[in-house]
Amino acid sequence: MSRLSTAAERRAVARVRRRAPELVDRIVARARAEMSAYAPLPAATIAASTASIVDRLLTALHDGAPMASEDLAALREFGEIRARQGVSLADVQNGWRIAVREILAELSAAAGESEAADRTLLRLTTALLDLVDAAVVPYSAGHRDVEIAAARHDEQFRAEFTRAALLGTLGPADLRIRAQQLGVDPEIEYRAYRARADESRNAGRNIAPRGFVTTVDGDIAGFVEKSRSPGGHGIVGLGPPARLEDLARSFRLAGRMLTTAQLFGRTGTVDLDSVGLLPAIAADTDLGAELVRRYLASLGDGESVRTVVDTVEAYLDTGMRVEATAERLVVHPNTVRYRLGRFEELTGADLRVAHTALQVWWAIQYRKAQRPPRR
């Protein structure tokens, strides 16, 4: 704002400045009565900054000059103070509206007492609103910067807590203290999860928004309450339910679920119920290789052999029921019986023996994991 104030304007503003203490008291009283965020703050604390702001506004209004750089710097600092006091930006804006209304009411009264013309009050009103517009910018910027810094600190604190809980690097006492600080109930069960960041670039944004998410060795990792799903895109390994102090075990298993899902071409959220013994197959490569040598290697790799092995797998997956296997493969039950007999003849395996059937299934799954899917 750049203008020349008239004598009538200066007289009206001078009257308001003499009543500034009462004006500030009214602004503070209304702010504390109308907004709960101001109520816990001492009235003297609010009054000190309010008085400074009102004085700077009225001084610029009286002189017909824009606010000085030191005034704008002070306003930015006041905005930072309000943010640290926990007053939201919405409440700050409401506080400014209260202050402007009270100042305008005083200007109107002062103009009437000094018998100033209507145009004088109009000029003062316009000039005050211009000053307020200029003042709110640094005030809001200071408030916003503190909020952003606080949010970053909170996000970092949450990420550090999440990482410590998943890796088991905190003792039970410290874990509970930090959990209470973040509103995490230590008495209920949670499930850890893990996802590859390169395959699920949006997982960090879509998994448990505002939840407990971090990164571990480049992977997206976190935990959710037992009844919830982490969601997200790509493959997500989900561990079993566990109390907070035992979450590291759930996270280790979530990592195994993820590795298993990738190895066997699974997608979506994968847990122990959906992969069964596949994690053990993925981990015990020596045993898998030996079982492949014992039951599959001697068969060769022709199309007819693959048909026989696929039939054995379907037979084992359907609970060793010939009719169900035939229905799945869309063949006659006698065809299934022939293929099973051929497999047993070539390998010497008796599929009616439970532990032999398990070994054969293990060998089939292991070899599938070692080869790309057939088209």
JSON list of N, CA, C and O in Angstrom, two decimals, residues 11 38 55 57 118 145 149 159 192-193 195 198 204 215 218 228 247 251 260 288 306 312 322 334 338 352 364:
[
{"chain": "A", "resi": 11, "resn": "ARG", "atom": "N", "xyz": [-6.29, 11.63, 12.29]},
{"chain": "A", "resi": 11, "resn": "ARG", "atom": "CA", "xyz": [-7.00, 11.88, 13.55]},
{"chain": "A", "resi": 11, "resn": "ARG", "atom": "C", "xyz": [-7.83, 10.66, 13.96]},
{"chain": "A", "resi": 11, "resn": "ARG", "atom": "O", "xyz": [-7.84, 10.26, 15.14]},
{"chain": "A", "resi": 38, "resn": "TYR", "atom": "N", "xyz": [-7.37, -21.58, 21.13]},
{"chain": "A", "resi": 38, "resn": "TYR", "atom": "CA", "xyz": [-6.82, -20.44, 21.88]},
{"chain": "A", "resi": 38, "resn": "TYR", "atom": "C", "xyz": [-7.10, -20.52, 23.37]},
{"chain": "A", "resi": 38, "resn": "TYR", "atom": "O", "xyz": [-6.40, -19.90, 24.17]},
{"chain": "A", "resi": 55, "resn": "ASP", "atom": "N", "xyz": [-0.58, -2.77, 16.66]},
{"chain": "A", "resi": 55, "resn": "ASP", "atom": "CA", "xyz": [0.22, -1.54, 16.64]},
{"chain": "A", "resi": 55, "resn": "ASP", "atom": "C", "xyz": [0.88, -1.35, 15.28]},
{"chain": "A", "resi": 55, "resn": "ASP", "atom": "O", "xyz": [0.92, -0.24, 14.74]},
{"chain": "A", "resi": 57, "resn": "LEU", "atom": "N", "xyz": [-0.12, -2.54, 12.37]},
{"chain": "A", "resi": 57, "resn": "LEU", "atom": "CA", "xyz": [-1.15, -2.20, 11.38]},
{"chain": "A", "resi": 57, "resn": "LEU", "atom": "C", "xyz": [-1.58, -0.75, 11.49]},
{"chain": "A", "resi": 57, "resn": "LEU", "atom": "O", "xyz": [-1.69, -0.03, 10.48]},
{"chain": "A", "resi": 118, "resn": "ASP", "atom": "N", "xyz": [-17.71, 10.30, 5.04]},
{"chain": "A", "resi": 118, "resn": "ASP", "atom": "CA", "xyz": [-17.82, 8.87, 4.72]},
{"chain": "A", "resi": 118, "resn": "ASP", "atom": "C", "xyz": [-16.65, 8.39, 3.88]},
{"chain": "A", "resi": 118, "resn": "ASP", "atom": "O", "xyz": [-16.18, 7.25, 4.01]},
{"chain": "A", "resi": 145, "resn": "ASP", "atom": "N", "xyz": [5.49, -23.17, 7.38]},
{"chain": "A", "resi": 145, "resn": "ASP", "atom": "CA", "xyz": [6.84, -23.75, 7.45]},
{"chain": "A", "resi": 145, "resn": "ASP", "atom": "C", "xyz": [7.02, -24.57, 8.72]},
{"chain": "A", "resi": 145, "resn": "ASP", "atom": "O", "xyz": [7.65, -25.64, 8.69]},
{"chain": "A", "resi": 149, "resn": "ALA", "atom": "N", "xyz": [7.70, -28.60, 8.85]},
{"chain": "A", "resi": 149, "resn": "ALA", "atom": "CA", "xyz": [8.84, -29.15, 9.59]},
{"chain": "A", "resi": 149, "resn": "ALA", "atom": "C", "xyz": [8.36, -30.16, 10.64]},
{"chain": "A", "resi": 149, "resn": "ALA", "atom": "O", "xyz": [8.98, -31.22, 10.84]},
{"chain": "A", "resi": 159, "resn": "ALA", "atom": "N", "xyz": [8.69, -43.39, 10.92]},
{"chain": "A", "resi": 159, "resn": "ALA", "atom": "CA", "xyz": [9.47, -44.32, 10.10]},
{"chain": "A", "resi": 159, "resn": "ALA", "atom": "C", "xyz": [10.53, -45.02, 10.95]},
{"chain": "A", "resi": 159, "resn": "ALA", "atom": "O", "xyz": [10.75, -46.23, 10.80]},
{"chain": "A", "resi": 192, "resn": "ALA", "atom": "N", "xyz": [3.08, -57.71, 9.80]},
{"chain": "A", "resi": 192, "resn": "ALA", "atom": "CA", "xyz": [4.11, -57.01, 9.04]},
{"chain": "A", "resi": 192, "resn": "ALA", "atom": "C", "xyz": [3.98, -57.34, 7.56]},
{"chain": "A", "resi": 192, "resn": "ALA", "atom": "O", "xyz": [3.44, -58.39, 7.19]},
{"chain": "A", "resi": 193, "resn": "TYR", "atom": "N", "xyz": [4.45, -56.44, 6.71]},
{"chain": "A", "resi": 193, "resn": "TYR", "atom": "CA", "xyz": [4.43, -56.70, 5.27]},
{"chain": "A", "resi": 193, "resn": "TYR", "atom": "C", "xyz": [5.70, -56.14, 4.63]},
{"chain": "A", "resi": 193, "resn": "TYR", "atom": "O", "xyz": [6.41, -55.31, 5.20]},
{"chain": "A", "resi": 195, "resn": "ALA", "atom": "N", "xyz": [7.28, -55.24, 0.46]},
{"chain": "A", "resi": 195, "resn": "ALA", "atom": "CA", "xyz": [7.04, -55.18, -0.99]},
{"chain": "A", "resi": 195, "resn": "ALA", "atom": "C", "xyz": [8.27, -54.60, -1.67]},
{"chain": "A", "resi": 195, "resn": "ALA", "atom": "O", "xyz": [8.96, -53.75, -1.11]},
{"chain": "A", "resi": 198, "resn": "ASP", "atom": "N", "xyz": [10.82, -51.42, -6.49]},
{"chain": "A", "resi": 198, "resn": "ASP", "atom": "CA", "xyz": [10.94, -51.31, -7.94]},
{"chain": "A", "resi": 198, "resn": "ASP", "atom": "C", "xyz": [9.78, -51.93, -8.68]},
{"chain": "A", "resi": 198, "resn": "ASP", "atom": "O", "xyz": [9.46, -51.55, -9.80]},
{"chain": "A", "resi": 204, "resn": "GLY", "atom": "N", "xyz": [4.21, -47.39, -1.51]},
{"chain": "A", "resi": 204, "resn": "GLY", "atom": "CA", "xyz": [4.42, -46.54, -0.34]},
{"chain": "A", "resi": 204, "resn": "GLY", "atom": "C", "xyz": [3.31, -45.53, -0.15]},
{"chain": "A", "resi": 204, "resn": "GLY", "atom": "O", "xyz": [3.03, -45.09, 0.95]},
{"chain": "A", "resi": 215, "resn": "THR", "atom": "N", "xyz": [11.18, -47.90, 4.80]},
{"chain": "A", "resi": 215, "resn": "THR", "atom": "CA", "xyz": [11.93, -48.70, 3.84]},
{"chain": "A", "resi": 215, "resn": "THR", "atom": "C", "xyz": [12.98, -49.52, 4.58]},
{"chain": "A", "resi": 215, "resn": "THR", "atom": "O", "xyz": [13.57, -49.04, 5.55]},
{"chain": "A", "resi": 218, "resn": "GLY", "atom": "N", "xyz": [15.88, -51.02, 0.83]},
{"chain": "A", "resi": 218, "resn": "GLY", "atom": "CA", "xyz": [15.29, -50.65, -0.45]},
{"chain": "A", "resi": 218, "resn": "GLY", "atom": "C", "xyz": [13.88, -51.14, -0.68]},
{"chain": "A", "resi": 218, "resn": "GLY", "atom": "O", "xyz": [13.24, -50.75, -1.67]},
{"chain": "A", "resi": 228, "resn": "ARG", "atom": "N", "xyz": [-6.72, -55.69, 9.15]},
{"chain": "A", "resi": 228, "resn": "ARG", "atom": "CA", "xyz": [-6.63, -54.86, 7.96]},
{"chain": "A", "resi": 228, "resn": "ARG", "atom": "C", "xyz": [-5.70, -55.47, 6.93]},
{"chain": "A", "resi": 228, "resn": "ARG", "atom": "O", "xyz": [-4.89, -56.34, 7.24]},
{"chain": "A", "resi": 247, "resn": "LEU", "atom": "N", "xyz": [6.97, -58.50, 16.46]},
{"chain": "A", "resi": 247, "resn": "LEU", "atom": "CA", "xyz": [6.70, -58.12, 15.07]},
{"chain": "A", "resi": 247, "resn": "LEU", "atom": "C", "xyz": [7.87, -58.45, 14.15]},
{"chain": "A", "resi": 247, "resn": "LEU", "atom": "O", "xyz": [7.68, -58.66, 12.94]},
{"chain": "A", "resi": 251, "resn": "PHE", "atom": "N", "xyz": [7.81, -59.96, 10.38]},
{"chain": "A", "resi": 251, "resn": "PHE", "atom": "CA", "xyz": [8.45, -59.29, 9.24]},
{"chain": "A", "resi": 251, "resn": "PHE", "atom": "C", "xyz": [9.40, -60.23, 8.50]},
{"chain": "A", "resi": 251, "resn": "PHE", "atom": "O", "xyz": [9.48, -60.20, 7.27]},
{"chain": "A", "resi": 260, "resn": "THR", "atom": "N", "xyz": [9.16, -65.86, -1.99]},
{"chain": "A", "resi": 260, "resn": "THR", "atom": "CA", "xyz": [8.47, -67.03, -2.54]},
{"chain": "A", "resi": 260, "resn": "THR", "atom": "C", "xyz": [7.52, -66.64, -3.65]},
{"chain": "A", "resi": 260, "resn": "THR", "atom": "O", "xyz": [7.45, -67.29, -4.70]},
{"chain": "A", "resi": 288, "resn": "GLY", "atom": "N", "xyz": [15.58, -79.53, -2.57]},
{"chain": "A", "resi": 288, "resn": "GLY", "atom": "CA", "xyz": [14.80, -79.46, -3.80]},
{"chain": "A", "resi": 288, "resn": "GLY", "atom": "C", "xyz": [15.54, -80.07, -4.97]},
{"chain": "A", "resi": 288, "resn": "GLY", "atom": "O", "xyz": [14.96, -80.83, -5.76]},
{"chain": "A", "resi": 306, "resn": "ARG", "atom": "N", "xyz": [6.22, -83.96, -19.84]},
{"chain": "A", "resi": 306, "resn": "ARG", "atom": "CA", "xyz": [5.60, -82.81, -19.16]},
{"chain": "A", "resi": 306, "resn": "ARG", "atom": "C", "xyz": [4.12, -83.06, -18.92]},
{"chain": "A", "resi": 306, "resn": "ARG", "atom": "O", "xyz": [3.57, -82.67, -17.91]},
{"chain": "A", "resi": 312, "resn": "VAL", "atom": "N", "xyz": [0.41, -85.63, -12.64]},
{"chain": "A", "resi": 312, "resn": "VAL", "atom": "CA", "xyz": [0.75, -85.97, -11.25]},
{"chain": "A", "resi": 312, "resn": "VAL", "atom": "C", "xyz": [0.52, -84.77, -10.34]},
{"chain": "A", "resi": 312, "resn": "VAL", "atom": "O", "xyz": [-0.04, -84.90, -9.24]},
{"chain": "A", "resi": 322, "resn": "VAL", "atom": "N", "xyz": [-8.81, -89.27, -8.60]},
{"chain": "A", "resi": 322, "resn": "VAL", "atom": "CA", "xyz": [-8.69, -89.46, -10.04]},
{"chain": "A", "resi": 322, "resn": "VAL", "atom": "C", "xyz": [-9.77, -88.71, -10.79]},
{"chain": "A", "resi": 322, "resn": "VAL", "atom": "O", "xyz": [-9.51, -88.03, -11.80]},
{"chain": "A", "resi": 334, "resn": "ASN", "atom": "N", "xyz": [-9.53, -92.87, -17.00]},
{"chain": "A", "resi": 334, "resn": "ASN", "atom": "CA", "xyz": [-8.57, -93.92, -17.34]},
{"chain": "A", "resi": 334, "resn": "ASN", "atom": "C", "xyz": [-7.26, -93.33, -17.87]},
{"chain": "A", "resi": 334, "resn": "ASN", "atom": "O", "xyz": [-6.18, -93.91, -17.68]},
{"chain": "A", "resi": 338, "resn": "TYR", "atom": "N", "xyz": [-3.63, -94.06, -16.33]},
{"chain": "A", "resi": 338, "resn": "TYR", "atom": "CA", "xyz": [-2.50, -94.49, -17.15]},
{"chain": "A", "resi": 338, "resn": "TYR", "atom": "C", "xyz": [-1.27, -93.62, -16.89]},
{"chain": "A", "resi": 338, "resn": "TYR", "atom": "O", "xyz": [-0.15, -94.14, -16.73]},
{"chain": "A", "resi": 352, "resn": "ARG", "atom": "N", "xyz": [0.70, -93.46, -3.49]},
{"chain": "A", "resi": 352, "resn": "ARG", "atom": "CA", "xyz": [-0.25, -93.69, -2.40]},
{"chain": "A", "resi": 352, "resn": "ARG", "atom": "C", "xyz": [0.39, -93.55, -1.03]},
{"chain": "A", "resi": 352, "resn": "ARG", "atom": "O", "xyz": [-0.31, -93.48, -0.02]},
{"chain": "A", "resi": 364, "resn": "ILE", "atom": "N", "xyz": [8.37, -81.29, -7.96]},
{"chain": "A", "resi": 364, "resn": "ILE", "atom": "CA", "xyz": [7.69, -80.59, -9.06]},
{"chain": "A", "resi": 364, "resn": "ILE", "atom": "C", "xyz": [7.70, -79.08, -8.84]},
{"chain": "A", "resi": 364, "resn": "ILE", "atom": "O", "xyz": [7.99, -78.30, -9.76]}
]
